[in-house]
Each structure stands twice: as C-alpha cells, then as structure tokens.
Coordinates of C-alpha atoms and ligand atoms in Angstrom, one line a residue:
X1 CA 123.2 109.5 96.0
X2 CA 119.7 110.4 97.4
X3 CA 118.9 113.7 97.9
X4 CA 118.7 114.9 102.0
X5 CA 115.6 114.0 103.8
X6 CA 113.7 117.5 104.3
X7 CA 112.7 117.4 108.7
X8 CA 111.1 121.0 109.7
X9 CA 110.7 122.6 113.3
X10 CA 108.2 123.1 114.9
X11 CA 105.1 123.2 112.1
X12 CA 101.8 123.8 112.7
X13 CA 99.5 120.8 112.2
X14 CA 96.6 122.4 112.4
X15 CA 96.7 122.4 108.9
X16 CA 97.0 119.7 108.6
X17 CA 93.8 118.4 110.1
X18 CA 90.3 118.8 109.3
X19 CA 89.4 120.1 113.1
X20 CA 92.1 122.4 112.8
X21 CA 93.1 122.5 116.6
X22 CA 96.5 121.6 118.3
X23 CA 99.7 123.4 118.3
X24 CA 102.9 122.0 116.3
X25 CA 105.2 118.9 115.2
X26 CA 108.7 119.5 116.9
X27 CA 109.7 118.1 114.0
X28 CA 108.0 117.2 110.2
X29 CA 108.5 115.5 106.9
X30 CA 106.6 114.2 104.0
X31 CA 107.7 110.7 102.5
X32 CA 107.5 109.9 98.8
X33 CA 108.8 106.6 99.7
X34 CA 109.7 103.6 100.9
X35 CA 113.8 104.9 101.9
X36 CA 112.0 108.0 103.2
X37 CA 110.2 106.5 105.4
X38 CA 112.4 104.7 106.7
X39 CA 115.3 107.7 106.7
X40 CA 112.4 109.5 109.2
X41 CA 112.0 106.7 111.5
X42 CA 116.1 106.6 112.1
X43 CA 116.4 110.0 112.4
X44 CA 113.7 109.8 115.3
X45 CA 114.7 106.8 116.8
X46 CA 118.6 108.4 116.8
X47 CA 118.3 111.4 118.4
X48 CA 115.0 109.4 120.9
X49 CA 112.0 111.0 119.3
X50 CA 108.3 109.0 119.6
X51 CA 106.4 109.1 116.2
X52 CA 103.2 109.4 114.9
X53 CA 101.9 108.9 111.7
X54 CA 99.9 111.3 110.2
X55 CA 97.6 110.8 107.4
X56 CA 95.4 113.1 105.7
X57 CA 94.4 114.9 109.8
X58 CA 90.5 113.8 109.2
X59 CA 90.8 111.1 112.1
X60 CA 92.7 113.6 114.7
X61 CA 92.4 116.2 117.5
X62 CA 95.8 117.1 118.4
X63 CA 96.2 118.7 121.6
X64 CA 97.4 122.2 122.0
X65 CA 100.9 121.2 123.1
X66 CA 101.0 119.4 119.8
X67 CA 103.7 117.0 119.1
X68 CA 106.7 116.5 121.1
X69 CA 108.6 114.6 118.4
X70 CA 108.7 114.1 115.0
X71 CA 105.8 113.6 112.5
X72 CA 106.2 111.2 109.3
X73 CA 103.4 111.8 106.7
X74 CA 102.5 109.1 104.9
X75 CA 102.4 110.5 101.2
X76 CA 103.3 107.6 98.8
X77 CA 102.2 107.6 95.7
X78 CA 100.9 106.2 92.9
X79 CA 97.9 103.8 91.1
X80 CA 98.1 100.5 90.2
X81 CA 96.3 97.7 88.0
X82 CA 95.3 94.7 87.2
X83 CA 92.9 92.4 86.5
X84 CA 93.1 88.4 87.6
X85 CA 90.0 86.2 87.3
X86 CA 87.3 87.9 87.9
X87 CA 88.4 90.9 89.8
X88 CA 90.5 94.2 89.1
X89 CA 93.3 94.4 91.6
X90 CA 94.6 98.5 92.7
X91 CA 97.6 98.7 93.8
X92 CA 97.5 102.0 96.1
X93 CA 100.0 104.0 98.0
X94 CA 99.1 104.7 101.3
X95 CA 99.5 108.7 100.0
X96 CA 97.1 108.6 97.5
X97 CA 93.6 110.4 98.3
X98 CA 91.2 108.1 99.6
X99 CA 88.2 109.7 97.3
X100 CA 90.6 110.2 94.1
X101 CA 91.0 107.1 94.4
X102 CA 87.1 105.8 94.4
X103 CA 86.4 108.2 91.8
X104 CA 89.2 106.0 89.8
X105 CA 87.7 103.1 91.0
X106 CA 84.6 104.0 89.2
X107 CA 86.0 104.9 86.1
X108 CA 86.9 101.8 84.8
X109 CA 83.3 100.6 86.2
X110 CA 84.6 98.5 89.4
X111 CA 82.6 98.0 92.5
X112 CA 83.1 97.9 96.3
X113 CA 83.7 101.0 97.4
X114 CA 80.9 102.8 95.6
X115 CA 79.8 103.6 98.4
X116 CA 82.9 104.9 100.5
X117 CA 82.7 108.1 97.7
X118 CA 83.5 111.6 99.9
X119 CA 85.3 110.1 103.1
X120 CA 88.3 112.3 104.3
X121 CA 92.1 111.3 103.8
X122 CA 94.3 108.8 102.7
X123 CA 94.7 105.5 101.3
X124 CA 96.7 104.3 104.0
X125 CA 94.0 105.4 107.3
X126 CA 91.2 103.7 105.4
X127 CA 92.7 99.7 107.3
X128 CA 93.0 101.8 110.6
X129 CA 89.9 102.5 111.4
X130 CA 88.6 100.1 109.1
X131 CA 86.7 102.7 107.9
X132 CA 83.3 102.1 106.9
X133 CA 79.5 103.6 105.1
X134 CA 76.6 103.5 103.7
X135 CA 76.9 100.1 103.6
X136 CA 80.4 99.5 102.8
X137 CA 83.9 99.1 104.5
X138 CA 86.9 98.9 103.7
X139 CA 87.7 95.4 105.0
X140 CA 85.5 93.4 102.2
X141 CA 88.4 94.6 99.7
X142 CA 91.0 94.7 101.0
X143 CA 93.5 91.5 100.5
X144 CA 97.2 92.9 102.1
X145 CA 98.7 95.5 103.2
X146 CA 102.3 96.6 103.0
X147 CA 104.0 97.9 106.1
X148 CA 107.0 98.9 107.5
X149 CA 107.3 97.0 110.8
X150 CA 108.7 98.9 113.4
X151 CA 110.0 95.7 116.2
X152 CA 112.5 94.3 113.5
X153 CA 112.3 97.4 110.3
X154 CA 111.2 94.6 108.0
X155 CA 109.2 95.1 105.2
X156 CA 106.6 92.9 105.1
X157 CA 102.1 92.3 103.5
X158 CA 99.9 91.2 105.8
X159 CA 96.6 89.7 104.7
X160 CA 93.2 90.6 105.3
X161 CA 92.6 88.5 107.9
X162 CA 96.4 88.8 109.9
X163 CA 94.5 92.2 110.6
X164 CA 91.8 91.5 112.3
X165 CA 89.1 94.5 110.5
X166 CA 86.1 94.8 112.8
X167 CA 84.2 97.2 113.6
X168 CA 86.5 100.9 113.5
X169 CA 88.6 98.5 114.5
X170 CA 91.6 96.5 113.1
X171 CA 95.2 95.9 115.2
X172 CA 96.0 98.9 113.2
X173 CA 94.2 101.2 116.1
X174 CA 94.3 98.1 118.7
X175 CA 96.7 95.0 119.6
X176 CA 99.5 96.8 117.6
X177 CA 98.7 100.1 117.3
X178 CA 102.1 102.7 116.4
X179 CA 103.7 98.9 115.7
X180 CA 103.9 99.6 111.4
X181 CA 104.0 102.6 109.4
X182 CA 100.8 101.7 106.5
X183 CA 102.7 102.1 102.9
X184 CA 100.8 100.3 100.4
X185 CA 96.8 99.1 100.3
X186 CA 95.9 96.3 98.1
X187 CA 91.8 96.2 97.0
X188 CA 90.3 93.4 94.7
X189 CA 87.4 95.0 93.3
X190 CA 84.4 93.2 91.2
X191 CA 83.9 94.8 87.3
X192 CA 81.2 95.5 86.0
X193 CA 79.1 94.5 89.3
X194 CA 75.4 96.3 90.3
X195 CA 76.2 99.2 93.2
X196 CA 75.6 98.4 96.4
X197 CA 72.5 99.9 97.3
X198 CA 71.5 98.5 101.0
X199 CA 71.5 101.6 103.6
X200 CA 68.4 103.0 104.1
X201 CA 69.2 106.7 103.3
X202 CA 70.5 105.3 100.2
X203 CA 66.9 102.8 99.2
X204 CA 65.6 106.3 99.5
X205 CA 67.6 108.2 97.3
X206 CA 67.3 105.0 95.1
X207 CA 63.2 104.9 95.1
X208 CA 61.1 105.0 92.0
X209 CA 63.8 104.7 89.3
X210 CA 63.7 102.5 87.1
X211 CA 66.9 101.3 85.6
X212 CA 69.3 100.1 87.9
X213 CA 71.6 103.3 89.3
X214 CA 75.7 102.5 87.9
X215 CA 78.1 102.8 90.3
X216 CA 78.5 106.6 88.8
X217 CA 75.4 107.2 89.7
X218 CA 75.6 105.2 93.4
X219 CA 79.1 107.8 94.0
X220 CA 77.2 111.2 92.9
X221 CA 74.2 110.1 95.5
X222 CA 77.0 109.1 98.3
X223 CA 78.6 112.6 97.7
X224 CA 75.3 114.2 97.5
X225 CA 74.2 113.0 100.4
X226 CA 77.5 113.1 102.1
X227 CA 76.9 117.4 101.9
X228 CA 73.5 117.7 103.2
X229 CA 75.1 116.2 106.5
X230 CA 79.1 118.0 106.1
X231 CA 80.2 114.9 105.9
X232 CA 82.0 115.7 103.1
X233 CA 84.9 118.5 103.4
X234 CA 84.1 121.3 101.1
X235 CA 85.4 124.4 101.3
X236 CA 83.7 126.8 103.4
X237 CA 81.1 125.1 105.1
X238 CA 81.6 125.3 108.6
X239 CA 79.8 122.4 109.9
X240 CA 82.7 120.6 108.1
X241 CA 85.1 121.9 110.5
X242 CA 85.1 118.3 112.3
X243 CA 86.8 115.4 112.5
X244 CA 83.4 113.4 111.1
X245 CA 81.3 111.4 113.1
X246 CA 83.5 112.3 116.7
X247 CA 81.3 108.8 118.9
X248 CA 81.5 105.6 117.9
X249 CA 78.1 103.9 117.6
X250 CA 78.1 101.3 121.3
X251 CA 78.3 97.6 120.6
X252 CA 76.2 95.9 124.1
X253 CA 76.0 93.0 124.8
X254 CA 72.0 91.2 124.6
X255 CA 71.6 92.2 128.1
X256 CA 72.6 95.9 128.0
X257 CA 70.9 96.7 124.7
X258 CA 67.8 95.5 127.0
X259 CA 68.2 97.6 129.7
X260 CA 69.7 100.5 127.3
X261 CA 65.0 99.9 125.4
X262 CA 63.4 99.4 129.1
X263 CA 65.6 103.1 130.5
X264 CA 64.3 104.2 126.7
X265 CA 60.5 102.4 127.0
X266 CA 60.0 104.7 130.8
X267 CA 60.5 107.4 128.7
X268 CA 58.2 107.0 125.9
X269 CA 61.5 106.3 123.4
X270 CA 62.4 103.4 120.6
X271 CA 65.8 103.9 120.2
X272 CA 67.3 103.2 116.8
X273 CA 69.3 100.0 116.4
X274 CA 70.9 97.0 114.5
X275 CA 72.2 93.5 114.5
X276 CA 75.8 93.3 115.6
X277 CA 78.4 90.7 115.2
X278 CA 77.5 87.8 117.7
X279 CA 74.4 89.0 118.8
X280 CA 75.0 91.6 120.3
X281 CA 73.4 95.1 118.9
X282 CA 74.5 98.1 117.1
X283 CA 73.0 101.3 118.4
X284 CA 72.1 105.0 117.2
X285 CA 74.9 107.3 119.1
X286 CA 73.5 109.5 117.5
X287 CA 70.8 109.6 119.1
X288 CA 72.4 109.2 122.2
X289 CA 73.6 112.7 121.9
X290 CA 70.5 113.7 120.7
X291 CA 68.7 112.6 123.5
X292 CA 71.1 113.7 126.2
X293 CA 70.5 117.1 125.5
X294 CA 72.8 117.4 122.8
X295 CA 71.4 118.8 119.9
X296 CA 72.6 119.6 116.3
X297 CA 73.6 122.8 116.2
X298 CA 74.1 123.4 120.2
X299 CA 77.2 125.3 121.1
X300 CA 79.7 126.3 123.7
X301 CA 82.2 128.8 123.5
X302 CA 83.5 128.2 120.2
X303 CA 83.0 124.5 120.2
X304 CA 79.3 122.9 119.0
X305 CA 77.8 120.8 117.5
X306 CA 77.7 120.3 113.1
X307 CA 74.2 122.0 112.6
X308 CA 73.9 119.1 110.3
X309 CA 74.7 116.1 112.2
X310 CA 74.3 114.7 115.8
X311 CA 77.8 113.3 115.6
X312 CA 79.6 115.8 114.6
X313 CA 81.7 118.2 116.7
X314 CA 83.0 121.2 115.2
X315 CA 85.5 124.1 115.1
X316 CA 83.4 127.2 115.7
X317 CA 86.4 128.9 114.8
X318 CA 89.8 129.3 116.8
X319 CA 89.0 126.5 118.4
X320 CA 91.1 125.0 121.8
X321 CA 91.7 121.4 121.6
X322 CA 91.3 121.9 125.0
X323 CA 87.3 123.0 124.1
X324 CA 87.1 119.9 122.1
X325 CA 87.9 117.6 124.9
X326 CA 85.6 119.4 127.6
X327 CA 82.2 118.8 125.4
X328 CA 82.7 115.5 124.6
X329 CA 83.7 115.1 128.2
X330 CA 80.3 116.7 128.7
X331 CA 78.3 114.7 126.3
X332 CA 79.9 111.2 127.8
X333 CA 78.8 112.0 131.6
X334 CA 75.8 113.6 130.2
X335 CA 74.9 109.4 128.0
X336 CA 76.5 108.0 130.2
X337 CA 73.1 109.8 133.6
X338 CA 71.0 109.5 131.5
X339 CA 71.5 106.7 129.1
X340 CA 73.9 103.6 131.1
X341 CA 76.0 103.8 127.8
X342 CA 80.0 105.1 127.8
X343 CA 80.2 106.3 124.2
X344 CA 84.0 105.6 123.2
X345 CA 84.8 108.5 120.3
X346 CA 86.3 107.5 117.0
X347 CA 89.6 109.8 116.3
X348 CA 92.8 109.8 117.5
X349 CA 94.0 111.5 120.3
X350 CA 97.7 113.2 119.6
X351 CA 99.7 114.6 122.1
X352 CA 97.9 114.2 125.3
Ligands
FAD1 C1 83.7 115.1 107.0 C2 84.6 113.7 107.8 C3 83.7 112.6 107.4 C4 84.4 111.3 107.5 N1 82.8 109.8 107.1 C5 83.6 109.0 107.5 C6 82.7 107.5 107.7 O1 82.3 108.4 107.0 N2 83.6 106.7 107.9 C7 84.4 106.3 108.5 O2 85.2 105.3 108.7 N3 84.9 107.9 109.5 C8 84.7 109.3 108.7 N4 85.5 109.6 108.9 C9 87.2 109.6 109.4 C10 88.5 110.1 109.1 O3 88.1 110.6 108.0 C11 88.6 108.3 108.5 O4 89.1 107.5 109.5 C12 90.1 108.0 107.6 O5 90.2 107.3 106.9 C13 91.9 108.4 108.6 O6 92.2 109.1 107.4 P1 94.0 110.0 107.4 O7 94.9 109.5 106.8 O8 92.8 111.4 107.3 O9 94.9 109.4 108.8 P2 94.6 110.9 110.3 O10 93.9 111.3 110.8 O11 96.3 111.6 109.3 O12 95.7 108.9 110.9 C14 94.2 108.5 111.5 C15 95.0 107.2 112.8 O13 95.8 106.4 111.1 C16 96.8 106.6 111.7 N5 97.7 106.1 110.3 C17 97.2 107.2 109.5 N6 98.3 107.0 108.0 C18 98.8 106.1 108.5 C19 99.6 105.0 107.6 N7 100.0 105.3 106.5 N8 101.2 103.6 108.5 C20 99.9 104.1 110.0 N9 99.2 104.7 110.2 C21 98.6 105.6 109.6 C22 97.2 108.2 111.6 O14 98.4 108.0 113.4 C23 96.5 107.5 113.1 O15 96.2 107.1 114.2 C24 85.2 111.5 108.5 C25 86.2 112.3 108.9 C26 85.5 113.5 108.0 C27 86.8 114.6 108.7

C-alpha cells in the first residue's frame, strides 16, 4: 500500500520563494510522483480548498496573508535521454532544478538551452511563461508537456503548438491558467551544434575570440554576465532577493511606438526598441523605469531596485508583500504618467 501523503499546516511560504515575502500556506504538501499529485488534488477537492501549484518560487509575490488553501509543490524528478534521428530528447521531471538540466545538456554537448543557463526555478516553471534570455526561449526546444488536466483529471501530453507559446506567455499563464499541473517537459536538443551567440552582451563577451565558443563557454559566459547583474541566485547577495525582472518589455503597436518615440524625442532621448511579432515593437522596460526616476539602487524603506538591474524589485530584508506591491504601483504610475505606457508585471501574484 502507498504511504499516506504528508500534508503540513501553516507552512511559511516566504523561504520557498526568491523574493522572500509573504505569509503561510494553510496546507502544504510536496508530490514526488504523479499519484501523489492526484492525491493532493483529491485532498484539496475533498475539503473545497483552492489549489496553488508551486515550482521553485522564483517568479512569485506571495501576499502577506499567504494562501488560504493547499499549496502543492511539484517535486517530480528524473532526466531521461533518448537519441532519435538528429536530435537528443530529454524528458525532464517538472520538479528538477532548471539549471541542473541545462548543465546536463551542455555536458552532453547538446545545444538549445545554453543561453538559458543560470535561470532559477524548476523545469515545470519554464513552459508557464516561456522562459527566455540571451536570445533563446524554451518554446524553441519544447516538443511536449505532460500535464494533469484538472478539468477531467486525466494525464495528457500537450504538443508544443497546443501550449500557445509567445513572448513570456503560454496557455498556462493565459487562457488555461490553473487548468493544468505540469508533470514533465520534453525538450529536443541538437547534438554538437554551434552555440547561439546573437545577443549583444554575448557578442561583446566573445568579441575577438579566434575560435568558436563551445556550449560550455557560452554557459559560463551567461552565468558570469547574470552574476554581474545579480540575476544569478548567489547566497548572501542581497540584490538577488528578487523575482527576477519585475516588468515585461512592453510590446507596442506601430502607433503606440511612434507616440512613445515622439515623447522621447521631445526630451532629446531615444528609446531602445526591437522588432516583435506582427510589425509590433518591443521596447525596453528597464529604460522606461530608469527614465521615470527609478535608478538602480533606488530605495523605499525595506524595498528597492537592485543596484545592478533596473528591472528587479528587491527585498532589502524583512520587507512585506504590501511594500513590494506599493513600489510596483508607484513605478507603474510614474511610467504611465511620463511615457503613456502601462508596464505589465512579470511575476505571479499569489493570494491577493
Ligand atoms: C534572479 C532571477 C532571474 C530570473 N531570470 C529570468 C530570465 O532570464 N528569464 C525568464 O524568463 N525568467 C527569469 N526569472 C523568472 C523565473 O525564474 C522563471 O519564470 C522560472 O521559470 C519560474 O519557475 P519556478 O519553478 O520558480 O516557478 P514558480 O515561481 O514556483 O511559479 C511560477 C508560476 O508557474 C506555475 N508553476 C510552476 N510550476 C508549475 C507546474 N509544475 N505546473 C503548473 N504550474 C506551475 C506557478 O503556479 C506560478 O503560476 C528569474 C527569476 C529570478 C529570481
């Protein structure tokens, strides 16, 4: 007979997040297998509790009152590899640490995720917002996602197209939010392929190299660049007490973009922007924040902006979620007043 699932009560959530704010979970359990996941779902249903699925806690702002229902931490482990035609397929448990998987892929000389080195959180968290950095995103390599569908309690495999990936979005954080628990993700990587060096920071890093950087070189460079921006979780570095970038880069229509560039030109400024889908333009949220009176190192009581990254709201120690939200609101309001653009937060707000 399977051992009974361990459910704890009033478990503080702040230590399970990178921002380290917020209250407790009324109930908490960690599932190490698919049957434990279904058991946890049955527990929540049986008591009419709302369910929150927790990965590595690196993209969350937990409210000061915590979560009134059940928090289910997905702890399914395992990395299986198979080679088929020109690709190596990695089937990875949702509870695996993302960067451990990237390290494995790079060690196997398989390209496709090397630029995503050093991103905190779990494998199961990566399809949710289509994690991306330094010129790569997981949508390029995910072939399928194994999920528990809470609509009919069935385990099913969603192909990449069904996941609806776009910039920092998928069905998991938009149209089907809360419907699926991600159990396993399959990535198709390319053995012995060249590393992706398209992003300006990486080009600069490798400028002057006479040989092509290997995947390991790129992984090390990305981790080094991330550490210099406090975007790599480093124990004791207080600028890392964040949820990463707090705002998404706004994607504007041509009309909105032209209105914004006119406002910038009137101030003698030029806003960095990049092409996005469907003739839209993606503009730098960091630039907007910095040009609205919030420079790196800005402080407001126990919260502030990282000294090394304008987009990271940091907890300077013992901050509350309310203080984080107040700073977020303040930044959004100033950016909108000055630039006419509404910044959209990237992290997930839990229990608000
Ligand atoms: C220092 C730092 C740097 C970062 N850099 C980047 C970056 O470069 N690029 C980037 O895209 N992101 C970045 N992030 C954000 C974050 O690391 C990613 O979004 C990460 O994938 C979140 O995964 P997680 O497991 O921590 O998810 P959590 O924070 O635990 O959860 C986030 C959301 O995903 C859902 N979720 C998690 N696991 C599952 C599951 N198994 N099934 C269903 N839903 C699930 C949760 O319910 C929640 O809605 C950064 C964060 C930090 C703190």
